Short mmCIF file of N, CA and C in Angstrom, two decimals:
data_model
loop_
_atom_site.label_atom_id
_atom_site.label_comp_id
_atom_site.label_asym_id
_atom_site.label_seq_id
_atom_site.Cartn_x
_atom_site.Cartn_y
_atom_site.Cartn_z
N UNK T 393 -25.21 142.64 -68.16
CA UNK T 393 -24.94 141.39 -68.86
C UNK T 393 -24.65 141.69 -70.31
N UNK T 394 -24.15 140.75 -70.95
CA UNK T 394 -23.90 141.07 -72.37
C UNK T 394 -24.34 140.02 -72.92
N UNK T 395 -24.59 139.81 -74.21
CA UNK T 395 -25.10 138.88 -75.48
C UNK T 395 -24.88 139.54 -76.74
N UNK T 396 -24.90 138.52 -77.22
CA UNK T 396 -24.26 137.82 -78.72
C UNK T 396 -25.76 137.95 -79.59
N UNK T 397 -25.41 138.74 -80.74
CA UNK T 397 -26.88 138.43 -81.46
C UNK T 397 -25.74 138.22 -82.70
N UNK T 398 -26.17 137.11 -83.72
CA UNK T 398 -25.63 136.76 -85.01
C UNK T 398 -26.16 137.52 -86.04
N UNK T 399 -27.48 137.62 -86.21
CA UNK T 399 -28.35 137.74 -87.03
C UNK T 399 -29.46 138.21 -86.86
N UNK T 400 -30.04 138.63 -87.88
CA UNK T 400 -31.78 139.55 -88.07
C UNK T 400 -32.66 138.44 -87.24
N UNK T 401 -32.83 137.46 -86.82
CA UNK T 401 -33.45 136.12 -86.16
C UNK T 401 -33.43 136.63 -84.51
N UNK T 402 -31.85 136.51 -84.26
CA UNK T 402 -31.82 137.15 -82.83
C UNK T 402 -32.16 138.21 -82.12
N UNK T 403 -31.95 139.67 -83.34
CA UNK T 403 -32.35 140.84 -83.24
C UNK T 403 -34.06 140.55 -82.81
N UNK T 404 -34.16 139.96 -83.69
CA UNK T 404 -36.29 139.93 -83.75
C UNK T 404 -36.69 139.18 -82.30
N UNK T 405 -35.55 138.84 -82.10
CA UNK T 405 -36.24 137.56 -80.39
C UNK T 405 -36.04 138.32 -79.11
N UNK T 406 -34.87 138.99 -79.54
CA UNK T 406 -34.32 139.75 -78.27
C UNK T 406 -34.98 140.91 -78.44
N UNK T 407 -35.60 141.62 -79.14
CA UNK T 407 -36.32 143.11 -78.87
C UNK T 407 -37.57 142.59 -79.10
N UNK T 408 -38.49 141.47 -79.01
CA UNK T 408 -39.96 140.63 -78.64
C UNK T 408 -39.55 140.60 -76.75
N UNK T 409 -38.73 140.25 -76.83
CA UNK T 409 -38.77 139.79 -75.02
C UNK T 409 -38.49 141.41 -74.60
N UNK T 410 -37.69 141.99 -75.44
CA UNK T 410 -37.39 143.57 -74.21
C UNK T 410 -38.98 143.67 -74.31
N UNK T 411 -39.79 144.05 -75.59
CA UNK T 411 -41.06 144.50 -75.32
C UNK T 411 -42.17 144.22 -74.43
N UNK T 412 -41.66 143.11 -74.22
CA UNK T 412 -42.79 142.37 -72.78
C UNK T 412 -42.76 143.38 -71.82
N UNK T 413 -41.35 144.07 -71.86
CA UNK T 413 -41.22 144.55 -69.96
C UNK T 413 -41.44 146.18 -70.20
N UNK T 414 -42.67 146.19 -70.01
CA UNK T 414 -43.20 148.17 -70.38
C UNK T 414 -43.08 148.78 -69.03
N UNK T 415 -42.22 148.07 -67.89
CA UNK T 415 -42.49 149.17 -66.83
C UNK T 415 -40.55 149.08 -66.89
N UNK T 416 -39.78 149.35 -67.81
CA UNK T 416 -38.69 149.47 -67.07
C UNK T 416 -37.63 150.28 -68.71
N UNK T 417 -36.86 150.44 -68.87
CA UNK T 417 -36.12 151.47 -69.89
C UNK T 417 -34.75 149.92 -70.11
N UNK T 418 -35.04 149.36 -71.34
CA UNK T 418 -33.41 148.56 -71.61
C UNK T 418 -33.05 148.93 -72.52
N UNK T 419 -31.61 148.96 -72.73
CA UNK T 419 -30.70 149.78 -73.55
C UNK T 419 -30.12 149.01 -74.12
N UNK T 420 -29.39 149.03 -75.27
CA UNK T 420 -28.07 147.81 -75.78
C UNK T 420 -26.84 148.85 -76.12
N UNK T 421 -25.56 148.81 -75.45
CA UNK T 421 -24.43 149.35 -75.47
C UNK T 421 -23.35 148.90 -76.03
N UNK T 422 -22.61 149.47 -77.09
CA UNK T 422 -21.70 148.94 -77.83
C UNK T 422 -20.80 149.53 -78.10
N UNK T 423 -19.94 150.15 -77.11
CA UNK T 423 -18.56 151.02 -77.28
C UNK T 423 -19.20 152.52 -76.96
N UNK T 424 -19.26 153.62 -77.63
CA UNK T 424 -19.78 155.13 -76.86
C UNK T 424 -21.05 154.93 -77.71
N UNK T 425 -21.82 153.94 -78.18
CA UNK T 425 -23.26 153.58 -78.71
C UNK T 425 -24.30 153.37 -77.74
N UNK T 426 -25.36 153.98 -77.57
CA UNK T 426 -26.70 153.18 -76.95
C UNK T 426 -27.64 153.28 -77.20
N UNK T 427 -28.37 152.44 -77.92
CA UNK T 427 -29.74 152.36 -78.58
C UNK T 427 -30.98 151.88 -77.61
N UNK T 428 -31.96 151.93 -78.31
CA UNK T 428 -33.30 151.50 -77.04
C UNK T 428 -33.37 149.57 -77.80
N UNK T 429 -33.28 148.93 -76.96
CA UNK T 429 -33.25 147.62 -76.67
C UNK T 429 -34.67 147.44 -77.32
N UNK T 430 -35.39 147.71 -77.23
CA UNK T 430 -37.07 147.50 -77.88
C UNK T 430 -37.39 148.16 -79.22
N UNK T 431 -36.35 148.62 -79.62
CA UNK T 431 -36.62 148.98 -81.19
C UNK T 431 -35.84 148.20 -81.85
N UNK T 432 -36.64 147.45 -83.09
CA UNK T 432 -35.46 146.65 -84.34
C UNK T 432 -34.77 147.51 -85.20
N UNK T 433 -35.35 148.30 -85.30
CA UNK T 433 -34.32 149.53 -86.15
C UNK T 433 -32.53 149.48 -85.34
N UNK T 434 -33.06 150.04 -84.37
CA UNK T 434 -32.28 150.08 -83.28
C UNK T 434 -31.05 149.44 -83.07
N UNK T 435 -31.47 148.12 -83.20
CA UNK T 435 -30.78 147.02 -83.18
C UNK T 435 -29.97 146.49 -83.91
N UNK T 436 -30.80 146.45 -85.20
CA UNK T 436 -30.20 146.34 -86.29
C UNK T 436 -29.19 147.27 -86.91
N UNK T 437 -29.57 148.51 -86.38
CA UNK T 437 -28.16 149.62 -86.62
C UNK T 437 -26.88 149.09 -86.42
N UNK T 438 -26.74 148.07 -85.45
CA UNK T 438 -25.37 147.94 -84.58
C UNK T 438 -24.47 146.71 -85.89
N UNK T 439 -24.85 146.08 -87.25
CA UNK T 439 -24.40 145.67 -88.16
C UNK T 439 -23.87 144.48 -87.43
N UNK T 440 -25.14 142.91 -87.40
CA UNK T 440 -24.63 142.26 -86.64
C UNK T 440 -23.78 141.06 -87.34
N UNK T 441 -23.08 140.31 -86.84
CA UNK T 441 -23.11 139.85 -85.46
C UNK T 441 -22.08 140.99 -84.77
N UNK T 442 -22.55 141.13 -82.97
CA UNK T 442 -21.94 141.87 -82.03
C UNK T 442 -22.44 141.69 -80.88
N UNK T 443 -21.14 141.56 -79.97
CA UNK T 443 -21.87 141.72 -78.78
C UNK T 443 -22.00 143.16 -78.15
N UNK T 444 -23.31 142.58 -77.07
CA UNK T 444 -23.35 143.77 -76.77
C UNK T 444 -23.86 144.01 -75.51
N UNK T 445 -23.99 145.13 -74.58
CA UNK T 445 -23.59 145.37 -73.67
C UNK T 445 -25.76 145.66 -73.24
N UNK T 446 -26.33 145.01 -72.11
CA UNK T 446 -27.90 145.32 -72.00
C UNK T 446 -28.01 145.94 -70.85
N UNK T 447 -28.23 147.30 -70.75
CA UNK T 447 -28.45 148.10 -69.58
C UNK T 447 -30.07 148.04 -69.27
N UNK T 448 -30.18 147.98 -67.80
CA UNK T 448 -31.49 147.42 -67.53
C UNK T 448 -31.56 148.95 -66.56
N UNK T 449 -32.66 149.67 -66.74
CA UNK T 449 -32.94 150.61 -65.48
C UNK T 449 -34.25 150.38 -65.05
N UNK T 450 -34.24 149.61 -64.03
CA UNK T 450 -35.05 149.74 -63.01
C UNK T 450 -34.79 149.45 -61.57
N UNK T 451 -35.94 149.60 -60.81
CA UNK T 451 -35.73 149.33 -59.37
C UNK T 451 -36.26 147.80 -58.71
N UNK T 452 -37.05 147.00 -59.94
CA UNK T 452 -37.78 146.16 -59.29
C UNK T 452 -36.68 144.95 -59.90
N UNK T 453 -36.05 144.18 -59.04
CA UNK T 453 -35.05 143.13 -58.79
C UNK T 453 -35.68 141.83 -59.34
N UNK T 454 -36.85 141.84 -58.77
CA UNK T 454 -37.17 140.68 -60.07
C UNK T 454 -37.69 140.51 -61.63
N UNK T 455 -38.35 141.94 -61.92
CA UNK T 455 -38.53 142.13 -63.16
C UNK T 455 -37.14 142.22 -64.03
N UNK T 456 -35.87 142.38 -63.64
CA UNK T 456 -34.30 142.52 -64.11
C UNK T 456 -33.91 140.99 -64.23
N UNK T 457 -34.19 140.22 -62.93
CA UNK T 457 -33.77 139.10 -63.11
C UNK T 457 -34.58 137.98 -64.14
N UNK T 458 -35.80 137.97 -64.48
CA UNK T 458 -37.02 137.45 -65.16
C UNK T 458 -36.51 137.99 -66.66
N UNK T 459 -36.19 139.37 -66.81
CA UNK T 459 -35.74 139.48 -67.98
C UNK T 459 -34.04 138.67 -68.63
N UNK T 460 -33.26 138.77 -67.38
CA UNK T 460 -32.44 138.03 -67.69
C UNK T 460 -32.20 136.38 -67.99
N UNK T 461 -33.15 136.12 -67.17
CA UNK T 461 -33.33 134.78 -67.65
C UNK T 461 -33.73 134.55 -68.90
N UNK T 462 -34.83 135.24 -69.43
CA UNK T 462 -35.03 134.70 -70.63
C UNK T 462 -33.96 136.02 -71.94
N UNK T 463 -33.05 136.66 -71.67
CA UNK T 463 -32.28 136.63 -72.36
C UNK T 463 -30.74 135.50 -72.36
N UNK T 464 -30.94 134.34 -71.37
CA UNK T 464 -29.63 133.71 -70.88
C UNK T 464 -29.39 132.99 -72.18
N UNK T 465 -30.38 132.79 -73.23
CA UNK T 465 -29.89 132.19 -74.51
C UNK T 465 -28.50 132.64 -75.35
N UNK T 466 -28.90 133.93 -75.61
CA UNK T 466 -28.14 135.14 -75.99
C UNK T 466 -26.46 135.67 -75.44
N UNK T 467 -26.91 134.90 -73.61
CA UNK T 467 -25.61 135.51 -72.87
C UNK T 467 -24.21 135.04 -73.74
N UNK T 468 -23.25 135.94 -72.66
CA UNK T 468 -21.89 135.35 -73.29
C UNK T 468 -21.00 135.52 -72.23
N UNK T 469 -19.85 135.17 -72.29
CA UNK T 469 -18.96 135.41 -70.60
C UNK T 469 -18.14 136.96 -71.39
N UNK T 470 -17.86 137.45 -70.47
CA UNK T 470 -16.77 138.44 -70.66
C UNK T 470 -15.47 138.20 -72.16
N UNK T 471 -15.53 139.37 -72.74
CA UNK T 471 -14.79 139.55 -73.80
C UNK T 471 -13.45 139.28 -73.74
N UNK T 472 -12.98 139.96 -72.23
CA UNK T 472 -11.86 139.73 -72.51
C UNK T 472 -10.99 138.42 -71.63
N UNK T 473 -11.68 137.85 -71.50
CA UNK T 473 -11.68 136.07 -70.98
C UNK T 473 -11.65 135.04 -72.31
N UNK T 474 -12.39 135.45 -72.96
CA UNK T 474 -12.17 134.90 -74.20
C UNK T 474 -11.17 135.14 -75.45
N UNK T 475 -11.04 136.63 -75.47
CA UNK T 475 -9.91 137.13 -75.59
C UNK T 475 -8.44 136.19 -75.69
N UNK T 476 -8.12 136.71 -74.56
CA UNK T 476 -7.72 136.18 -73.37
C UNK T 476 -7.33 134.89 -73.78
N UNK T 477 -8.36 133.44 -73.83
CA UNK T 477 -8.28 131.99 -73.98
C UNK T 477 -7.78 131.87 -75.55
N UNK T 478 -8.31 132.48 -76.61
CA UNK T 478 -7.55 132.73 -77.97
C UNK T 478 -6.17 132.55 -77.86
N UNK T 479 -6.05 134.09 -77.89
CA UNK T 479 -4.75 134.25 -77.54
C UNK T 479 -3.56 133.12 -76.80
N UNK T 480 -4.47 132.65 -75.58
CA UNK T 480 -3.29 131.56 -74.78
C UNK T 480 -2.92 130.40 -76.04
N UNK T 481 -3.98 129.99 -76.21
CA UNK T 481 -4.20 128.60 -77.46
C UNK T 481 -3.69 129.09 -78.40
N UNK T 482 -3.01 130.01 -79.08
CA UNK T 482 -2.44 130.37 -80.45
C UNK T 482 -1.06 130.41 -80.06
N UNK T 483 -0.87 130.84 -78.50
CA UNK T 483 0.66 130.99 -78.23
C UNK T 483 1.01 129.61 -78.13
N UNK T 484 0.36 128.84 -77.45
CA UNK T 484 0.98 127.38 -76.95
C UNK T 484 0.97 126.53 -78.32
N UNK T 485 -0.09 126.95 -79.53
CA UNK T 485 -0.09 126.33 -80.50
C UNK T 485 -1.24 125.17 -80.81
N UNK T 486 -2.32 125.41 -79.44
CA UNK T 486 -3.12 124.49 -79.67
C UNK T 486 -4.38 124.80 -80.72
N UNK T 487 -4.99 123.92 -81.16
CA UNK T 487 -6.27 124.54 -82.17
C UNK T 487 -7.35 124.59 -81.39
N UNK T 488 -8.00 126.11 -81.18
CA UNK T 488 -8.92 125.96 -80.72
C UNK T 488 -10.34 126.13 -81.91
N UNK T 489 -10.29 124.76 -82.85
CA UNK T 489 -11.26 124.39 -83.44
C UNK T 489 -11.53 123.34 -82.96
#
């Protein structure tokens, strides 16, 4: 999944919830970048706002999904869908404000 952090606010919410989950390794990926998801240093390296990419390794299916839920604040759809919808709305001329 991916998410959107704006700011030092989001950074601090989203690596409070990775820390809950001590039986499993989450990552945040951002082009050939991957930091540990539970460090603010970490996080904050990535110079936000960015999205970014949350690698989850584990085996237990609901501890992945429990974490995802409570990152669904954060989520975002695919980059290049949005991309993508820009782009259409600038060609046709519509404002997408």
């Amino acid at each position: 999944m991916k998410i959107r952090l704006n700011n030092s606010a989001d950074a601090t919410a989203v690596v409070s919830i990775a820390n809950k989950f001590k039986d499993c390794v989450i990552d945040g990926k951002f082009g050939r970048y991957i930091i540990d998801l539970k460090s603010i240093l970490g996080v904050l390296s990535f110079e936000l706002p960015k999205t970014i990419e949350v690698v989850i390794q584990s085996d237990n299916t609901k501890l992945i999904e429990d974490l995802e839920h409570q990152l669904g604040f954060w989520k975002v759809e695919d980059d290049d869908r949005i991309i993508w919808e820009i782009c259409s709305n600038y060609r046709w001329g519509r404002s997408i404000l």
